[in-house]
mmCIF file of C-alpha atoms in Angstrom:
data_model
loop_
_atom_site.group_PDB
_atom_site.id
_atom_site.type_symbol
_atom_site.label_atom_id
_atom_site.label_comp_id
_atom_site.label_asym_id
_atom_site.label_seq_id
_atom_site.Cartn_x
_atom_site.Cartn_y
_atom_site.Cartn_z
ATOM 1 C CA MET A 1 -0.290 -0.060 -0.285
ATOM 2 C CA THR A 2 1.462 3.520 -0.407
ATOM 3 C CA THR A 3 2.053 5.993 1.347
ATOM 4 C CA LEU A 4 1.059 8.728 1.862
ATOM 5 C CA PRO A 5 2.268 11.688 4.138
ATOM 6 C CA THR A 6 -0.940 12.877 5.888
ATOM 7 C CA LEU A 7 -0.783 9.823 7.749
ATOM 8 C CA ILE A 8 -1.603 9.483 11.410
ATOM 9 C CA ALA A 9 -0.126 7.591 14.240
ATOM 10 C CA LEU A 10 -0.884 4.210 13.925
ATOM 11 C CA ALA A 11 -0.907 2.253 17.664
ATOM 12 C CA LEU A 12 1.527 -0.078 18.659
ATOM 13 C CA ALA A 13 0.189 -3.561 18.905
ATOM 14 C CA PRO A 14 2.289 -6.122 19.876
ATOM 15 C CA LEU A 15 3.338 -8.524 17.581
ATOM 16 C CA LEU A 16 1.783 -12.180 16.613
ATOM 17 C CA ALA A 17 2.755 -14.838 15.611
ATOM 18 C CA HIS A 18 0.567 -17.536 14.427
ATOM 19 C CA THR A 19 1.094 -21.325 13.000
ATOM 20 C CA ALA A 20 -0.790 -22.227 10.157
ATOM 21 C CA THR A 21 -3.620 -25.075 10.352
ATOM 22 C CA PRO A 22 -5.065 -27.360 7.699
ATOM 23 C CA THR A 23 -8.714 -25.486 7.294
ATOM 24 C CA PRO A 24 -10.955 -22.596 8.654
ATOM 25 C CA PRO A 25 -13.731 -23.133 10.775
ATOM 26 C CA ALA A 26 -16.446 -24.765 9.462
ATOM 27 C CA ILE A 27 -19.028 -24.019 6.554
ATOM 28 C CA PRO A 28 -22.242 -24.024 6.253
ATOM 29 C CA ALA A 29 -23.512 -27.116 5.790
ATOM 30 C CA ASN A 30 -26.231 -25.477 3.840
ATOM 31 C CA HIS A 31 -24.255 -22.575 1.705
ATOM 32 C CA PRO A 32 -24.935 -23.407 -2.789
ATOM 33 C CA HIS A 33 -20.250 -23.267 -3.027
ATOM 34 C CA ALA A 34 -20.342 -24.827 -0.100
ATOM 35 C CA ALA A 35 -17.823 -28.010 -2.752
ATOM 36 C CA LEU A 36 -15.406 -24.943 -3.669
ATOM 37 C CA LEU A 37 -15.555 -23.282 -0.721
ATOM 38 C CA GLU A 38 -13.438 -26.655 1.474
ATOM 39 C CA GLN A 39 -10.810 -26.363 -0.934
ATOM 40 C CA VAL A 40 -9.337 -23.345 0.088
ATOM 41 C CA SER A 41 -6.100 -24.799 1.664
ATOM 42 C CA THR A 42 -4.413 -22.666 4.609
ATOM 43 C CA ASP A 43 -1.047 -24.708 4.734
ATOM 44 C CA ARG A 44 -1.356 -23.595 0.880
ATOM 45 C CA LEU A 45 -1.703 -19.944 1.301
ATOM 46 C CA MET A 46 1.151 -20.276 4.054
ATOM 47 C CA GLN A 47 2.561 -22.122 0.908
ATOM 48 C CA THR A 48 2.274 -19.707 -1.370
ATOM 49 C CA LEU A 49 3.947 -16.996 1.456
ATOM 50 C CA THR A 50 7.370 -18.788 1.541
ATOM 51 C CA ASP A 51 7.474 -19.221 -2.004
ATOM 52 C CA LEU A 52 7.105 -15.313 -2.829
ATOM 53 C CA PRO A 53 11.817 -13.608 -3.601
ATOM 54 C CA PRO A 54 11.339 -11.341 -0.253
ATOM 55 C CA SER A 55 12.178 -7.662 -1.517
ATOM 56 C CA ARG A 56 9.987 -7.515 -4.425
ATOM 57 C CA SER A 57 11.049 -4.109 -5.813
ATOM 58 C CA PRO A 58 12.076 -2.023 -9.307
ATOM 59 C CA ARG A 59 14.208 0.739 -6.526
ATOM 60 C CA GLY A 60 17.761 -0.219 -4.712
ATOM 61 C CA GLY A 61 18.632 -2.189 -8.522
ATOM 62 C CA GLY A 62 20.470 -5.227 -8.323
ATOM 63 C CA ALA A 63 19.529 -8.414 -5.623
ATOM 64 C CA ASN A 64 15.210 -5.881 -5.298
ATOM 65 C CA GLN A 65 15.019 -6.099 -9.780
ATOM 66 C CA ARG A 66 15.891 -9.425 -9.629
ATOM 67 C CA ALA A 67 13.087 -10.590 -6.301
ATOM 68 C CA LEU A 68 10.517 -8.543 -8.954
ATOM 69 C CA VAL A 69 11.396 -10.544 -11.867
ATOM 70 C CA ASP A 70 11.607 -13.890 -10.317
ATOM 71 C CA THR A 71 7.465 -13.044 -8.727
ATOM 72 C CA GLU A 72 6.347 -11.962 -12.256
ATOM 73 C CA ARG A 73 8.502 -15.348 -13.661
ATOM 74 C CA TRP A 74 7.043 -16.931 -10.546
ATOM 75 C CA ILE A 75 3.853 -16.423 -11.146
ATOM 76 C CA THR A 76 3.439 -17.338 -14.209
ATOM 77 C CA GLU A 77 4.480 -20.458 -14.070
ATOM 78 C CA GLN A 78 2.181 -21.103 -10.967
ATOM 79 C CA LEU A 79 -0.561 -19.807 -12.922
ATOM 80 C CA GLU A 80 1.263 -22.462 -16.221
ATOM 81 C CA ALA A 81 0.963 -24.860 -14.169
ATOM 82 C CA LEU A 82 -3.340 -24.843 -12.932
ATOM 83 C CA GLY A 83 -3.740 -24.987 -17.039
ATOM 84 C CA TYR A 84 -3.904 -21.035 -17.978
ATOM 85 C CA GLN A 85 -2.234 -18.821 -20.973
ATOM 86 C CA PRO A 86 -2.060 -15.372 -19.253
ATOM 87 C CA THR A 87 -1.896 -12.577 -20.616
ATOM 88 C CA VAL A 88 1.671 -9.992 -19.472
ATOM 89 C CA LEU A 89 0.761 -6.462 -20.430
ATOM 90 C CA PRO A 90 3.811 -4.623 -20.129
ATOM 91 C CA ILE A 91 3.643 -1.307 -17.897
ATOM 92 C CA GLU A 92 4.056 0.966 -20.856
ATOM 93 C CA SER A 93 4.906 4.166 -18.195
ATOM 94 C CA ALA A 94 7.083 2.191 -15.697
ATOM 95 C CA THR A 95 10.219 4.305 -17.456
ATOM 96 C CA GLY A 96 12.493 7.246 -15.693
ATOM 97 C CA PRO A 97 15.211 6.903 -12.691
ATOM 98 C CA THR A 98 13.046 4.894 -10.571
ATOM 99 C CA PHE A 99 14.158 2.018 -13.256
ATOM 100 C CA GLU A 100 17.854 2.952 -14.420
ATOM 101 C CA ASN A 101 19.041 -0.713 -14.979
ATOM 102 C CA ALA A 102 15.252 -2.510 -15.431
ATOM 103 C CA PRO A 103 14.750 -5.049 -17.259
ATOM 104 C CA PRO A 104 13.272 -3.674 -20.328
ATOM 105 C CA ALA A 105 9.687 -4.267 -19.209
ATOM 106 C CA TRP A 106 7.852 -4.317 -16.148
ATOM 107 C CA THR A 107 4.105 -5.891 -15.861
ATOM 108 C CA ASN A 108 1.032 -6.891 -15.177
ATOM 109 C CA ILE A 109 -0.571 -10.437 -16.306
ATOM 110 C CA LEU A 110 -4.534 -11.519 -16.188
ATOM 111 C CA ILE A 111 -5.892 -14.457 -16.053
ATOM 112 C CA GLU A 112 -9.847 -14.976 -16.538
ATOM 113 C CA ILE A 113 -12.244 -17.222 -15.767
ATOM 114 C CA PRO A 114 -14.779 -15.931 -18.797
ATOM 115 C CA GLY A 115 -18.567 -16.117 -18.289
ATOM 116 C CA GLN A 116 -20.881 -17.901 -20.344
ATOM 117 C CA PRO A 117 -23.210 -15.377 -20.838
ATOM 118 C CA ASP A 118 -26.716 -15.622 -23.661
ATOM 119 C CA PRO A 119 -26.087 -14.988 -27.300
ATOM 120 C CA ALA A 120 -28.878 -13.022 -27.615
ATOM 121 C CA ARG A 121 -27.488 -10.358 -24.882
ATOM 122 C CA THR A 122 -26.965 -7.148 -26.486
ATOM 123 C CA THR A 123 -25.088 -5.453 -23.897
ATOM 124 C CA PRO A 124 -20.890 -5.768 -23.568
ATOM 125 C CA PRO A 125 -19.947 -8.543 -21.443
ATOM 126 C CA GLU A 126 -20.207 -8.114 -17.051
ATOM 127 C CA THR A 127 -17.182 -8.064 -15.534
ATOM 128 C CA ILE A 128 -15.483 -8.668 -12.758
ATOM 129 C CA ILE A 129 -11.705 -7.779 -11.489
ATOM 130 C CA LEU A 130 -9.840 -8.757 -8.399
ATOM 131 C CA SER A 131 -6.411 -7.851 -7.875
ATOM 132 C CA ALA A 132 -3.121 -7.656 -5.706
ATOM 133 C CA HIS A 133 0.492 -6.093 -6.373
ATOM 134 C CA TYR A 134 3.590 -8.628 -6.477
ATOM 135 C CA ASP A 135 5.669 -6.333 -5.486
ATOM 136 C CA SER A 136 6.275 -4.727 -2.020
ATOM 137 C CA VAL A 137 8.907 -1.668 -1.320
ATOM 138 C CA GLN A 138 12.833 -1.872 -0.946
ATOM 139 C CA GLY A 139 13.654 -3.961 1.992
ATOM 140 C CA SER A 140 10.849 -5.864 2.640
ATOM 141 C CA PRO A 141 9.649 -9.473 3.086
ATOM 142 C CA GLY A 142 6.009 -8.108 2.084
ATOM 143 C CA ALA A 143 4.192 -11.214 3.414
ATOM 144 C CA ASP A 144 1.049 -9.241 4.930
ATOM 145 C CA ASP A 145 1.491 -6.345 2.117
ATOM 146 C CA ASP A 146 1.304 -7.586 -0.515
ATOM 147 C CA GLY A 147 2.006 -11.539 -0.819
ATOM 148 C CA THR A 148 -1.577 -12.304 1.902
ATOM 149 C CA GLY A 149 -3.374 -10.818 -1.477
ATOM 150 C CA VAL A 150 -1.014 -12.879 -4.474
ATOM 151 C CA ALA A 151 -1.462 -15.722 -2.525
ATOM 152 C CA ALA A 152 -5.335 -15.169 -2.251
ATOM 153 C CA LEU A 153 -5.295 -14.302 -5.958
ATOM 154 C CA LEU A 154 -3.379 -17.765 -6.421
ATOM 155 C CA GLU A 155 -5.519 -19.771 -4.609
ATOM 156 C CA PHE A 156 -9.408 -18.012 -6.788
ATOM 157 C CA ALA A 157 -7.363 -19.136 -9.602
ATOM 158 C CA ARG A 158 -7.119 -23.563 -8.434
ATOM 159 C CA ILE A 159 -10.062 -23.519 -7.378
ATOM 160 C CA LEU A 160 -11.802 -22.114 -10.359
ATOM 161 C CA ARG A 161 -9.802 -23.562 -12.595
ATOM 162 C CA ASP A 162 -12.851 -25.575 -14.205
ATOM 163 C CA HIS A 163 -16.022 -23.572 -12.943
ATOM 164 C CA ARG A 164 -18.602 -22.283 -15.055
ATOM 165 C CA PRO A 165 -19.363 -18.769 -14.039
ATOM 166 C CA ALA A 166 -21.809 -16.254 -15.750
ATOM 167 C CA ARG A 167 -19.780 -12.859 -15.455
ATOM 168 C CA THR A 168 -15.516 -13.395 -16.153
ATOM 169 C CA ILE A 169 -14.399 -13.149 -13.458
ATOM 170 C CA ARG A 170 -10.078 -11.509 -14.137
ATOM 171 C CA LEU A 171 -7.185 -11.561 -11.873
ATOM 172 C CA ILE A 172 -5.234 -9.608 -11.711
ATOM 173 C CA PHE A 173 -1.024 -8.905 -10.843
ATOM 174 C CA PHE A 174 -0.510 -6.309 -10.725
ATOM 175 C CA ASN A 175 3.183 -4.621 -10.263
ATOM 176 C CA LEU A 176 4.813 -1.424 -9.227
ATOM 177 C CA GLU A 177 1.466 0.251 -7.077
ATOM 178 C CA GLU A 178 4.721 0.289 -4.559
ATOM 179 C CA THR A 179 5.670 3.467 -6.882
ATOM 180 C CA GLY A 180 2.800 5.589 -7.084
ATOM 181 C CA LEU A 181 -0.303 2.380 -8.339
ATOM 182 C CA ILE A 182 1.785 2.281 -11.953
ATOM 183 C CA GLY A 183 0.356 -1.137 -13.115
ATOM 184 C CA SER A 184 -3.112 -0.430 -12.217
ATOM 185 C CA ARG A 185 -2.795 3.694 -13.609
ATOM 186 C CA ASP A 186 -1.350 2.338 -16.560
ATOM 187 C CA TYR A 187 -3.632 -0.838 -16.855
ATOM 188 C CA CYS A 188 -6.787 1.258 -16.683
ATOM 189 C CA SER A 189 -5.903 4.384 -18.547
ATOM 190 C CA THR A 190 -4.523 2.038 -21.581
ATOM 191 C CA THR A 191 -6.122 -1.551 -21.628
ATOM 192 C CA LEU A 192 -9.461 -1.460 -19.923
ATOM 193 C CA ARG A 193 -10.277 1.894 -20.892
ATOM 194 C CA GLU A 194 -10.004 0.855 -24.484
ATOM 195 C CA ALA A 195 -12.304 -1.992 -23.786
ATOM 196 C CA ILE A 196 -15.169 0.485 -22.490
ATOM 197 C CA ASN A 197 -14.702 2.857 -25.207
ATOM 198 C CA ALA A 198 -14.577 0.278 -27.408
ATOM 199 C CA ASP A 199 -18.446 -0.677 -25.615
ATOM 200 C CA ASP A 200 -16.345 -4.397 -25.747
ATOM 201 C CA GLU A 201 -17.323 -5.666 -21.162
ATOM 202 C CA LYS A 202 -18.528 -3.618 -18.469
ATOM 203 C CA VAL A 203 -17.779 -3.562 -15.517
ATOM 204 C CA ILE A 204 -19.222 -4.644 -12.575
ATOM 205 C CA GLY A 205 -17.174 -4.216 -9.745
ATOM 206 C CA MET A 206 -13.674 -4.025 -8.722
ATOM 207 C CA VAL A 207 -11.822 -5.009 -5.467
ATOM 208 C CA SER A 208 -8.489 -4.568 -4.490
ATOM 209 C CA LEU A 209 -7.282 -7.465 -2.056
ATOM 210 C CA GLU A 210 -4.358 -5.110 0.105
ATOM 211 C CA MET A 211 -3.642 -7.077 3.022
ATOM 212 C CA LEU A 212 -4.859 -9.275 4.437
ATOM 213 C CA GLY A 213 -3.193 -12.333 7.257
ATOM 214 C CA TYR A 214 -2.507 -9.275 10.326
ATOM 215 C CA PHE A 215 -4.637 -9.299 13.089
ATOM 216 C CA SER A 216 -4.822 -8.528 16.591
ATOM 217 C CA ASP A 217 -7.397 -8.487 19.838
ATOM 218 C CA GLU A 218 -5.516 -6.625 21.900
ATOM 219 C CA PRO A 219 -7.531 -3.493 22.895
ATOM 220 C CA ASN A 220 -6.731 -0.689 20.979
ATOM 221 C CA SER A 221 -4.422 -2.453 18.118
ATOM 222 C CA GLN A 222 -6.507 -0.343 15.775
ATOM 223 C CA GLY A 223 -6.037 2.950 14.857
ATOM 224 C CA SER A 224 -8.016 5.167 11.902
ATOM 225 C CA PRO A 225 -7.597 8.406 9.604
ATOM 226 C CA VAL A 226 -11.382 9.877 10.296
ATOM 227 C CA PRO A 227 -12.412 8.818 14.355
ATOM 228 C CA ILE A 228 -15.861 8.786 13.705
ATOM 229 C CA LEU A 229 -16.637 6.990 9.952
ATOM 230 C CA PRO A 230 -19.661 9.330 7.850
ATOM 231 C CA GLY A 231 -23.598 9.150 9.538
ATOM 232 C CA GLY A 232 -21.784 8.985 13.154
ATOM 233 C CA GLU A 233 -20.125 4.925 13.907
ATOM 234 C CA PRO A 234 -17.073 6.264 15.761
ATOM 235 C CA ALA A 235 -13.954 3.624 14.207
ATOM 236 C CA PRO A 236 -13.088 0.661 15.896
ATOM 237 C CA THR A 237 -9.692 0.120 18.740
ATOM 238 C CA VAL A 238 -9.384 -3.156 18.288
ATOM 239 C CA GLY A 239 -8.017 -5.073 15.032
ATOM 240 C CA ASP A 240 -9.638 -8.068 14.764
ATOM 241 C CA PHE A 241 -11.256 -7.076 11.561
ATOM 242 C CA ILE A 242 -10.981 -6.931 7.026
ATOM 243 C CA ALA A 243 -12.313 -3.502 6.425
ATOM 244 C CA MET A 244 -14.371 -2.974 2.556
ATOM 245 C CA VAL A 245 -13.451 0.523 2.035
ATOM 246 C CA GLY A 246 -15.170 2.183 -0.857
ATOM 247 C CA LEU A 247 -17.935 5.396 -1.400
ATOM 248 C CA ALA A 248 -21.504 5.370 -0.581
ATOM 249 C CA ALA A 249 -22.381 5.605 -4.311
ATOM 250 C CA HIS A 250 -21.457 2.237 -4.527
ATOM 251 C CA ARG A 251 -22.628 0.697 -2.415
ATOM 252 C CA GLY A 252 -25.550 -2.066 -4.486
ATOM 253 C CA PHE A 253 -22.219 -3.978 -4.773
ATOM 254 C CA SER A 254 -19.985 -3.184 -1.969
ATOM 255 C CA ARG A 255 -22.351 -3.870 0.486
ATOM 256 C CA PRO A 256 -23.687 -7.942 -1.496
ATOM 257 C CA TRP A 257 -20.130 -8.374 -2.135
ATOM 258 C CA ALA A 258 -19.975 -8.277 2.493
ATOM 259 C CA ASP A 259 -22.832 -10.148 2.000
ATOM 260 C CA ALA A 260 -21.201 -12.969 1.223
ATOM 261 C CA MET A 261 -17.980 -12.871 2.287
ATOM 262 C CA LEU A 262 -19.918 -13.563 5.730
ATOM 263 C CA ALA A 263 -22.548 -16.033 4.332
ATOM 264 C CA GLY A 264 -18.926 -17.836 2.831
ATOM 265 C CA ALA A 265 -17.701 -17.097 6.718
ATOM 266 C CA PRO A 266 -19.149 -17.170 9.263
ATOM 267 C CA GLY A 267 -16.997 -15.672 12.518
ATOM 268 C CA LEU A 268 -15.459 -13.632 10.584
ATOM 269 C CA LYS A 269 -16.338 -9.926 11.137
ATOM 270 C CA VAL A 270 -15.841 -7.642 8.225
ATOM 271 C CA GLN A 271 -16.361 -3.814 8.607
ATOM 272 C CA ARG A 272 -18.171 -2.111 5.928
ATOM 273 C CA ALA A 273 -16.406 1.314 5.334
ATOM 274 C CA ASP A 274 -17.917 2.029 2.163
ATOM 275 C CA VAL A 275 -19.468 4.784 3.345
ATOM 276 C CA PHE A 276 -17.744 7.952 1.731
ATOM 277 C CA PRO A 277 -19.456 10.935 -0.016
ATOM 278 C CA LEU A 278 -15.547 11.674 -0.936
ATOM 279 C CA PRO A 279 -13.045 9.321 -1.748
ATOM 280 C CA ILE A 280 -10.683 10.532 1.055
ATOM 281 C CA PRO A 281 -6.152 10.206 0.219
ATOM 282 C CA ASP A 282 -5.881 7.154 3.002
ATOM 283 C CA ILE A 283 -8.559 5.493 1.265
ATOM 284 C CA LEU A 284 -6.819 5.845 -2.347
ATOM 285 C CA ARG A 285 -3.699 4.115 -1.338
ATOM 286 C CA SER A 286 -4.666 1.048 -3.198
ATOM 287 C CA ASP A 287 -4.777 -0.214 -6.985
ATOM 288 C CA HIS A 288 -8.956 0.313 -7.023
ATOM 289 C CA ALA A 289 -7.859 3.378 -7.058
ATOM 290 C CA PRO A 290 -8.244 4.452 -10.872
ATOM 291 C CA PHE A 291 -10.544 2.036 -11.525
ATOM 292 C CA LEU A 292 -12.909 4.510 -9.964
ATOM 293 C CA LEU A 293 -11.375 7.435 -11.990
ATOM 294 C CA LEU A 294 -13.366 5.279 -14.376
ATOM 295 C CA GLY A 295 -16.798 5.865 -12.301
ATOM 296 C CA ILE A 296 -16.069 1.845 -11.978
ATOM 297 C CA PRO A 297 -17.435 0.530 -8.442
ATOM 298 C CA ALA A 298 -14.361 -0.398 -7.116
ATOM 299 C CA VAL A 299 -13.241 -1.174 -3.093
ATOM 300 C CA MET A 300 -9.933 -1.389 -1.361
ATOM 301 C CA LEU A 301 -10.678 -4.688 0.419
ATOM 302 C CA THR A 302 -7.515 -4.607 3.975
ATOM 303 C CA ASP A 303 -6.503 -5.665 7.284
ATOM 304 C CA THR A 304 -5.897 -1.552 7.056
ATOM 305 C CA ALA A 305 -1.774 -1.419 6.635
ATOM 306 C CA ASN A 306 -0.109 1.021 9.282
ATOM 307 C CA PHE A 307 -3.546 1.574 10.777
ATOM 308 C CA ARG A 308 -2.912 -2.196 12.803
ATOM 309 C CA ASN A 309 1.044 -3.378 11.530
ATOM 310 C CA PRO A 310 3.273 -1.956 13.169
ATOM 311 C CA ASN A 311 5.751 -4.006 10.269
ATOM 312 C CA TYR A 312 3.666 -2.297 7.704
ATOM 313 C CA HIS A 313 6.338 -1.030 4.850
ATOM 314 C CA ARG A 314 9.343 -2.715 7.667
ATOM 315 C CA ALA A 315 11.760 -5.665 6.908
ATOM 316 C CA SER A 316 9.797 -6.713 9.952
ATOM 317 C CA ASP A 317 6.959 -7.746 7.541
ATOM 318 C CA SER A 318 7.272 -11.669 8.002
ATOM 319 C CA ILE A 319 5.419 -14.166 7.847
ATOM 320 C CA ALA A 320 5.750 -15.351 11.607
ATOM 321 C CA THR A 321 3.448 -11.888 11.912
ATOM 322 C CA ILE A 322 0.379 -12.965 9.326
ATOM 323 C CA ASP A 323 -2.153 -14.860 11.899
ATOM 324 C CA ALA A 324 -2.332 -18.096 9.607
ATOM 325 C CA GLU A 325 -6.106 -19.224 10.406
ATOM 326 C CA ARG A 326 -7.784 -15.391 10.302
ATOM 327 C CA PHE A 327 -5.853 -14.844 6.544
ATOM 328 C CA ALA A 328 -7.873 -17.715 5.384
ATOM 329 C CA LEU A 329 -11.368 -17.954 6.833
ATOM 330 C CA VAL A 330 -11.217 -14.115 5.367
ATOM 331 C CA THR A 331 -9.920 -16.313 1.045
ATOM 332 C CA ARG A 332 -12.633 -17.767 2.015
ATOM 333 C CA GLY A 333 -15.408 -15.495 1.875
ATOM 334 C CA VAL A 334 -14.125 -13.757 -0.301
ATOM 335 C CA LEU A 335 -14.303 -16.432 -2.368
ATOM 336 C CA ALA A 336 -17.762 -17.145 -1.549
ATOM 337 C CA ALA A 337 -18.318 -13.521 -3.218
ATOM 338 C CA ILE A 338 -16.638 -13.963 -6.013
ATOM 339 C CA LEU A 339 -19.100 -17.121 -6.548
ATOM 340 C CA GLU A 340 -22.270 -15.368 -5.591
ATOM 341 C CA LEU A 341 -21.801 -11.985 -7.417
ATOM 342 C CA ALA A 342 -20.484 -14.234 -10.582
ATOM 343 C CA GLY A 343 -23.236 -16.629 -10.501
ATOM 344 C CA GLU A 344 -23.114 -19.920 -12.533
ATOM 345 C CA ALA A 345 -23.653 -20.825 -15.546
ATOM 346 C CA GLU A 346 -26.425 -23.415 -16.120
ATOM 347 C CA ALA A 347 -25.876 -26.114 -17.764
ATOM 348 C CA PRO A 348 -26.631 -25.338 -22.201
ATOM 349 C CA ALA A 349 -29.566 -27.374 -23.713
ATOM 350 C CA ASP A 350 -27.251 -26.618 -27.232
ATOM 351 C CA ASP A 351 -23.771 -25.466 -27.072
ATOM 352 C CA ASP A 352 -25.980 -22.089 -28.801
ATOM 353 C CA GLU A 353 -27.278 -21.238 -25.413
ATOM 354 C CA GLN A 354 -25.788 -20.027 -22.305
ATOM 355 C CA ALA A 355 -27.445 -18.479 -18.793
ATOM 356 C CA ASP A 356 -27.485 -15.185 -19.131
ATOM 357 C CA PRO A 357 -26.429 -13.581 -14.958
ATOM 358 C CA ALA A 358 -28.496 -13.000 -12.153
ATOM 359 C CA PRO A 359 -28.904 -9.420 -11.561
ATOM 360 C CA LEU A 360 -26.686 -8.131 -8.515
ATOM 361 C CA PRO A 361 -28.830 -9.130 -5.062
ATOM 362 C CA ALA A 362 -30.675 -6.490 -2.984
ATOM 363 C CA THR A 363 -28.873 -5.737 0.474
ATOM 364 C CA GLN A 364 -31.114 -3.978 3.392
ATOM 365 C CA ALA A 365 -29.511 -0.563 2.539
ATOM 366 C CA ASP A 366 -30.440 -0.442 -1.692
ATOM 367 C CA ARG A 367 -34.000 -0.866 -0.544
#
């Protein structure tokens, strides 16, 4: 997550070490996607964090840049091993002294689980986008920031490989987030803008997975950029939740998403901070921000970074600080939301007929 000079000082929380458990807590027996949710593996998520090279940064040259190149190659190989043909997009705007002695091009990596729309539709295909950034700050292992997001995306790629959603699910591994959201800005200003202008697709929502694995149950372990949330609710003071941060205007997307997370992962605490009438700086610090500029409903799912985690952007952002069980629970909740909002294509009557995606479910706030 990109640093801003106006950050509020965080409340120091004790460093907590956690060990991986085989599976997250029990899945509701009546959940329509229980079989897929059961496939989320705590051990595999933690192994992904172990396999990611540390200090994956374009800055500092030498080992930092090699680690970032190695990470790009490793992610691509993991996706290919799963049977995907990942699209590797050069980041055209990644130039200048920051990138001196860098490879010919830094890249974003994306895959799709294609939707199965009704061929009679005349509107563009509908898409849901999830992202994580695979770079870290120089000198930091980047386990939470944003190794946890990368691990979650790879878990979704594995579990959804043979799934047939009604809406297209696009998973994007962005690069250069830590140097000013360069990867996501480039993607939105070129590839995505061109598709939208050509009426080739419609993005119904985007979720940036930005740090998913640090939690604390200690009093006063949670800070906030605002002491009182819009609407008068006090900001939480205990860091035992995952936050969904966005704009009030986009609750038609974020509220069903949060509802689906809770339905698929009972015991998970979700703080719905999608209450801001206008974006304040601290809610624009991840790769969802360029999507907002395109008018796309976009939210950040986060453990709140420096407002909770004392290891943020430090050498201590290591695997030992990750709460493996709650990280897996968040991952399972996000998977439940993907499945709910992307819908599921019905078996076609013949090769020419496909199911139309269902509308987004209404929430209490929308009624």
